Amino acid sequence: MMNNKQLIMAFITSAAVLFSATSMAQDNEMFTEEMVIPLSDPSRTGTLEVHQIYGGIKVTGYDGNEVVVLAKQEKMQTVSQMKNGLRKIQNNSMALMVEESNNHVEINAQNHNGGSKNSMNLEVKVPRNFNLKLWSINDGSTWVDNINGEIEISNINNDITLNQVSGSAVVDSVNGEIKASFKQITVGSQLAFTSFNGNVDISLPNDVQADFKLKTTSGEILTGFDIDFKTSQPVIQKDSTQKSYKVKLEKWVTGSANGGGTEITLKSHSGDLILRAQD
């Protein structure tokens, strides 16, 4: 049904895990939970949206028509001593909410662990033709493999890797590195990669038709494409009413490959920008 809506919640406490051998791998002191989410219409392209505060995200495209979510969280030890002879009992619980509506799958991960930052890692399998919106902050990188679709990723403090993807991508980080390899890109789509402190390393087909915009404040620009890059001139803006001038020192490095086409932007403050041509 097109209007089908599913809501799946997994809330696993340390007490509940004692009664479920499948929920926890005793040898690794690890909580695990797997959920299989059917799509409302498997014949159409879907979207995966993930919100994650502490922990990594790995998304892999596969030949199936369902979304498979595997959540992993390390068990924490209860060793803290409190005043007046009272002990603090560590709350080893994991909460995960998954909602599916009209082929849109949303995952919200929450950790309830007595105030400590116990990260949860998510491994998700989706059909190869799928759109992604992934958002995370701490304690884990973001990895995407073998996806064809519209990709949006933000990981504030960790690395982002896209491996053999196709389509479009808007990717940003503050403290992490960005590395991406594309099998092909969608003509006329948006490709933008920004990291404030990390390197941006992008591999593209050597026959890609693209217009490049590159900017780094203190890093280097390296390329495997045979392109005549140019540096833009400062832009001067005049306000005739205030009799003032505004000078914008943008200094973008621009160039076109194979006649130009899709605009591809790479930007960093402290990192290097690397463009690789692949067969």
Coordinates of C-alpha atoms in Angstrom, one line a residue:
M1 CA 0.0 0.0 0.0
M2 CA 1.3 3.5 -0.9
N3 CA 0.2 4.9 2.4
N4 CA 1.6 2.2 4.5
K5 CA 3.4 3.4 7.6
Q6 CA 5.5 1.3 10.0
L7 CA 7.0 2.2 13.3
I8 CA 9.5 -0.1 14.8
M9 CA 11.1 0.6 18.2
A10 CA 14.0 -1.3 19.8
F11 CA 14.7 -0.6 23.4
I12 CA 17.1 -3.0 25.0
T13 CA 18.1 -2.9 28.6
S14 CA 20.8 -4.9 30.3
A15 CA 18.1 -6.8 32.3
A16 CA 16.2 -7.7 29.1
V17 CA 19.4 -8.9 27.4
L18 CA 19.9 -11.5 30.2
F19 CA 16.8 -13.3 28.9
S20 CA 17.8 -13.0 25.2
A21 CA 20.9 -14.8 24.1
T22 CA 20.5 -13.5 20.5
S23 CA 20.5 -9.8 21.6
M24 CA 24.0 -9.9 23.1
A25 CA 27.3 -11.5 22.2
Q26 CA 28.6 -12.5 25.6
D27 CA 32.2 -13.0 24.4
N28 CA 32.5 -9.5 23.0
E29 CA 30.4 -7.7 25.7
M30 CA 28.4 -6.2 22.9
F31 CA 24.7 -5.6 22.5
T32 CA 23.4 -6.3 19.0
E33 CA 20.0 -5.9 17.5
E34 CA 18.9 -6.5 13.9
M35 CA 15.7 -5.3 12.2
V36 CA 14.4 -6.0 8.7
I37 CA 12.2 -3.2 7.3
P38 CA 10.1 -3.9 4.2
L39 CA 9.4 -1.0 1.9
S40 CA 5.9 0.2 1.0
D41 CA 6.7 -0.1 -2.7
P42 CA 9.9 -2.0 -3.5
S43 CA 9.6 -1.1 -7.2
R44 CA 10.4 2.6 -6.4
T45 CA 13.6 4.2 -5.2
G46 CA 13.5 4.9 -1.5
T47 CA 15.3 7.2 0.9
L48 CA 17.2 6.4 4.1
E49 CA 17.5 9.1 6.7
V50 CA 19.7 8.5 9.8
H51 CA 20.3 10.8 12.8
Q52 CA 23.2 9.6 15.0
I53 CA 24.9 11.5 17.8
Y54 CA 27.5 9.1 19.2
G55 CA 28.7 6.3 16.8
G56 CA 29.4 5.4 13.2
I57 CA 27.2 4.8 10.2
K58 CA 27.9 2.3 7.5
V59 CA 25.5 2.0 4.5
T60 CA 25.9 -0.7 1.9
G61 CA 23.9 -1.2 -1.3
Y62 CA 22.8 -4.8 -2.0
D63 CA 20.6 -6.8 -4.4
G64 CA 17.7 -7.1 -1.9
N65 CA 14.5 -5.0 -1.7
E66 CA 14.3 -4.5 2.1
V67 CA 16.3 -2.3 4.5
V68 CA 18.3 -4.2 7.1
V69 CA 19.5 -2.4 10.2
L70 CA 22.1 -3.9 12.5
A71 CA 22.8 -1.9 15.7
K72 CA 25.9 -2.6 17.9
Q73 CA 26.7 -1.1 21.2
E74 CA 29.5 -2.0 23.6
K75 CA 28.4 -3.0 27.1
M76 CA 29.8 -0.7 29.8
Q77 CA 31.1 -1.9 33.2
T78 CA 29.5 -0.9 36.5
V79 CA 32.4 0.1 38.6
S80 CA 31.6 3.6 39.8
Q81 CA 31.5 4.3 43.6
M82 CA 29.2 7.1 44.8
K83 CA 29.3 8.9 48.1
N84 CA 27.7 7.6 51.3
G85 CA 28.6 4.0 50.3
L86 CA 26.1 4.0 47.4
R87 CA 27.1 2.6 44.0
K88 CA 26.2 4.0 40.6
I89 CA 24.6 1.3 38.5
Q90 CA 25.5 1.8 34.8
N91 CA 22.4 1.9 32.6
N92 CA 23.5 -0.3 29.6
S93 CA 20.4 0.4 27.5
M94 CA 20.1 1.1 23.8
A95 CA 17.2 2.8 22.1
L96 CA 16.6 2.8 18.4
M97 CA 13.5 4.1 16.6
V98 CA 12.9 3.1 12.9
E99 CA 10.0 4.5 10.9
E100 CA 9.0 3.6 7.3
S101 CA 6.5 5.6 5.3
N102 CA 6.1 5.5 1.5
N103 CA 9.6 4.2 1.0
H104 CA 11.2 6.7 3.4
V105 CA 13.0 5.0 6.2
E106 CA 14.1 7.2 9.2
I107 CA 16.4 5.9 11.9
N108 CA 16.9 7.8 15.1
A109 CA 19.6 6.4 17.5
Q110 CA 19.5 7.4 21.2
N111 CA 21.8 6.2 24.0
H112 CA 20.6 6.0 27.6
N113 CA 23.7 5.3 29.6
G114 CA 23.7 7.3 32.8
G115 CA 25.2 10.3 31.3
S116 CA 28.3 8.7 29.7
K117 CA 28.9 8.7 26.0
N118 CA 28.5 5.1 24.9
S119 CA 28.4 5.1 21.2
M120 CA 26.1 2.9 19.0
N121 CA 27.3 1.8 15.6
L122 CA 24.8 1.3 12.8
E123 CA 25.3 -1.0 9.8
V124 CA 22.5 -0.6 7.2
K125 CA 21.9 -2.5 4.0
V126 CA 19.6 -0.9 1.4
P127 CA 18.8 -1.6 -2.3
R128 CA 21.5 -0.3 -4.6
N129 CA 19.3 2.4 -6.0
F130 CA 18.6 4.5 -2.9
N131 CA 18.8 8.0 -1.7
L132 CA 20.7 8.8 1.6
K133 CA 20.5 11.6 4.2
L134 CA 23.0 10.8 6.9
W135 CA 23.7 13.0 9.9
S136 CA 26.2 12.3 12.8
I137 CA 28.4 14.1 15.3
N138 CA 30.9 12.1 17.3
D139 CA 32.7 8.8 17.9
G140 CA 32.4 7.2 14.5
S141 CA 33.1 7.6 10.8
T142 CA 30.5 7.5 8.0
W143 CA 31.0 4.9 5.2
V144 CA 28.8 4.5 2.1
D145 CA 29.5 1.7 -0.4
N146 CA 27.9 0.8 -3.7
I147 CA 25.0 3.2 -3.8
N148 CA 23.4 4.9 -6.8
G149 CA 21.3 7.9 -5.8
E150 CA 21.2 11.3 -4.2
I151 CA 23.6 11.4 -1.2
E152 CA 23.6 14.0 1.6
I153 CA 26.1 13.4 4.5
S154 CA 27.1 15.5 7.4
N155 CA 29.6 14.2 10.0
I156 CA 30.9 16.9 12.3
N157 CA 34.0 15.4 13.9
N158 CA 34.8 12.2 11.9
D159 CA 35.8 11.0 8.5
I160 CA 33.4 10.4 5.6
T161 CA 34.1 7.8 2.9
L162 CA 32.1 7.1 -0.3
N163 CA 33.2 4.0 -2.1
Q164 CA 32.2 3.3 -5.8
V165 CA 29.0 5.3 -5.7
S166 CA 27.0 6.9 -8.5
G167 CA 24.7 9.9 -8.7
S168 CA 25.0 13.1 -6.8
A169 CA 26.5 14.1 -3.4
V170 CA 26.6 16.9 -0.9
V171 CA 29.1 16.1 1.8
D172 CA 30.4 18.2 4.7
S173 CA 32.6 17.8 7.8
V174 CA 34.3 20.1 10.3
N175 CA 37.2 18.0 11.6
G176 CA 37.1 14.9 9.4
E177 CA 38.5 14.0 6.1
I178 CA 36.3 13.3 3.1
K179 CA 37.2 10.6 0.5
A180 CA 35.0 9.6 -2.3
S181 CA 35.2 7.5 -5.5
F182 CA 32.5 7.7 -8.2
K183 CA 31.7 5.1 -10.8
Q184 CA 29.6 7.8 -12.6
I185 CA 27.8 11.1 -11.8
T186 CA 24.4 12.3 -12.8
V187 CA 24.7 15.0 -15.5
G188 CA 23.5 18.3 -14.1
S189 CA 23.4 17.1 -10.5
Q190 CA 25.1 18.8 -7.6
L191 CA 28.4 17.6 -6.2
A192 CA 29.9 19.6 -3.3
F193 CA 32.5 18.5 -0.7
T194 CA 33.5 20.7 2.3
S195 CA 35.7 20.0 5.3
F196 CA 37.0 22.8 7.5
N197 CA 40.1 21.0 8.9
G198 CA 40.4 17.8 6.8
N199 CA 41.6 16.8 3.3
V200 CA 39.1 16.4 0.5
D201 CA 40.1 13.5 -1.8
I202 CA 37.8 12.8 -4.8
S203 CA 38.2 10.2 -7.6
L204 CA 36.1 10.6 -10.8
P205 CA 36.0 8.9 -14.1
N206 CA 38.6 10.4 -16.4
D207 CA 35.9 11.2 -19.1
V208 CA 33.7 13.2 -16.7
Q209 CA 32.3 16.4 -18.1
A210 CA 32.6 18.8 -15.2
D211 CA 33.3 22.4 -14.2
F212 CA 35.5 22.4 -11.0
K213 CA 35.5 25.1 -8.3
L214 CA 38.3 24.6 -5.7
K215 CA 39.2 26.6 -2.7
T216 CA 41.6 25.9 0.3
T217 CA 43.0 28.6 2.6
S218 CA 46.2 26.9 3.8
G219 CA 46.3 23.6 2.0
E220 CA 47.5 22.4 -1.4
I221 CA 45.5 21.5 -4.6
L222 CA 46.6 18.4 -6.4
T223 CA 45.0 16.9 -9.6
G224 CA 45.3 14.0 -11.9
F225 CA 43.2 15.7 -14.6
D226 CA 44.9 17.6 -17.5
I227 CA 43.1 20.9 -16.9
D228 CA 44.2 24.5 -17.3
F229 CA 43.1 25.8 -13.9
K230 CA 42.6 29.6 -13.3
T231 CA 42.4 31.6 -10.1
S232 CA 39.5 34.1 -9.9
Q233 CA 40.1 37.7 -9.3
P234 CA 38.8 39.7 -6.2
V235 CA 35.3 40.9 -6.6
I236 CA 34.7 44.6 -5.9
Q237 CA 31.2 45.7 -5.0
K238 CA 30.2 49.4 -4.8
D239 CA 27.3 50.8 -2.9
S240 CA 26.4 54.0 -4.7
T241 CA 24.2 55.4 -2.0
Q242 CA 26.7 54.9 0.8
K243 CA 29.8 55.6 -1.4
S244 CA 31.5 52.6 -0.1
Y245 CA 33.3 49.6 -1.6
K246 CA 33.3 46.0 -0.6
V247 CA 36.1 43.7 -1.7
K248 CA 35.6 40.0 -1.6
L249 CA 38.8 37.9 -1.7
E250 CA 37.3 34.6 -2.7
K251 CA 40.2 33.3 -4.8
W252 CA 38.5 30.2 -6.2
V253 CA 40.5 28.0 -8.5
T254 CA 38.3 27.0 -11.5
G255 CA 38.7 24.7 -14.5
S256 CA 36.7 22.5 -16.9
A257 CA 37.2 18.8 -17.9
N258 CA 36.1 17.4 -21.2
G259 CA 34.2 20.5 -22.3
G260 CA 32.6 21.2 -18.9
G261 CA 29.2 20.2 -17.5
T262 CA 28.3 19.2 -13.9
E263 CA 29.6 21.7 -11.3
I264 CA 31.8 20.0 -8.7
T265 CA 32.9 22.0 -5.7
L266 CA 35.7 21.1 -3.3
K267 CA 36.5 23.4 -0.3
S268 CA 38.6 23.3 2.8
H269 CA 40.3 25.7 5.2
S270 CA 43.2 23.7 6.5
G271 CA 43.2 20.6 4.3
D272 CA 44.4 19.6 0.9
L273 CA 42.2 19.2 -2.1
I274 CA 42.9 16.2 -4.3
L275 CA 41.2 15.4 -7.6
R276 CA 42.0 11.9 -9.1
A277 CA 41.2 10.7 -12.6
Q278 CA 40.3 7.0 -12.7
D279 CA 39.7 4.6 -15.6

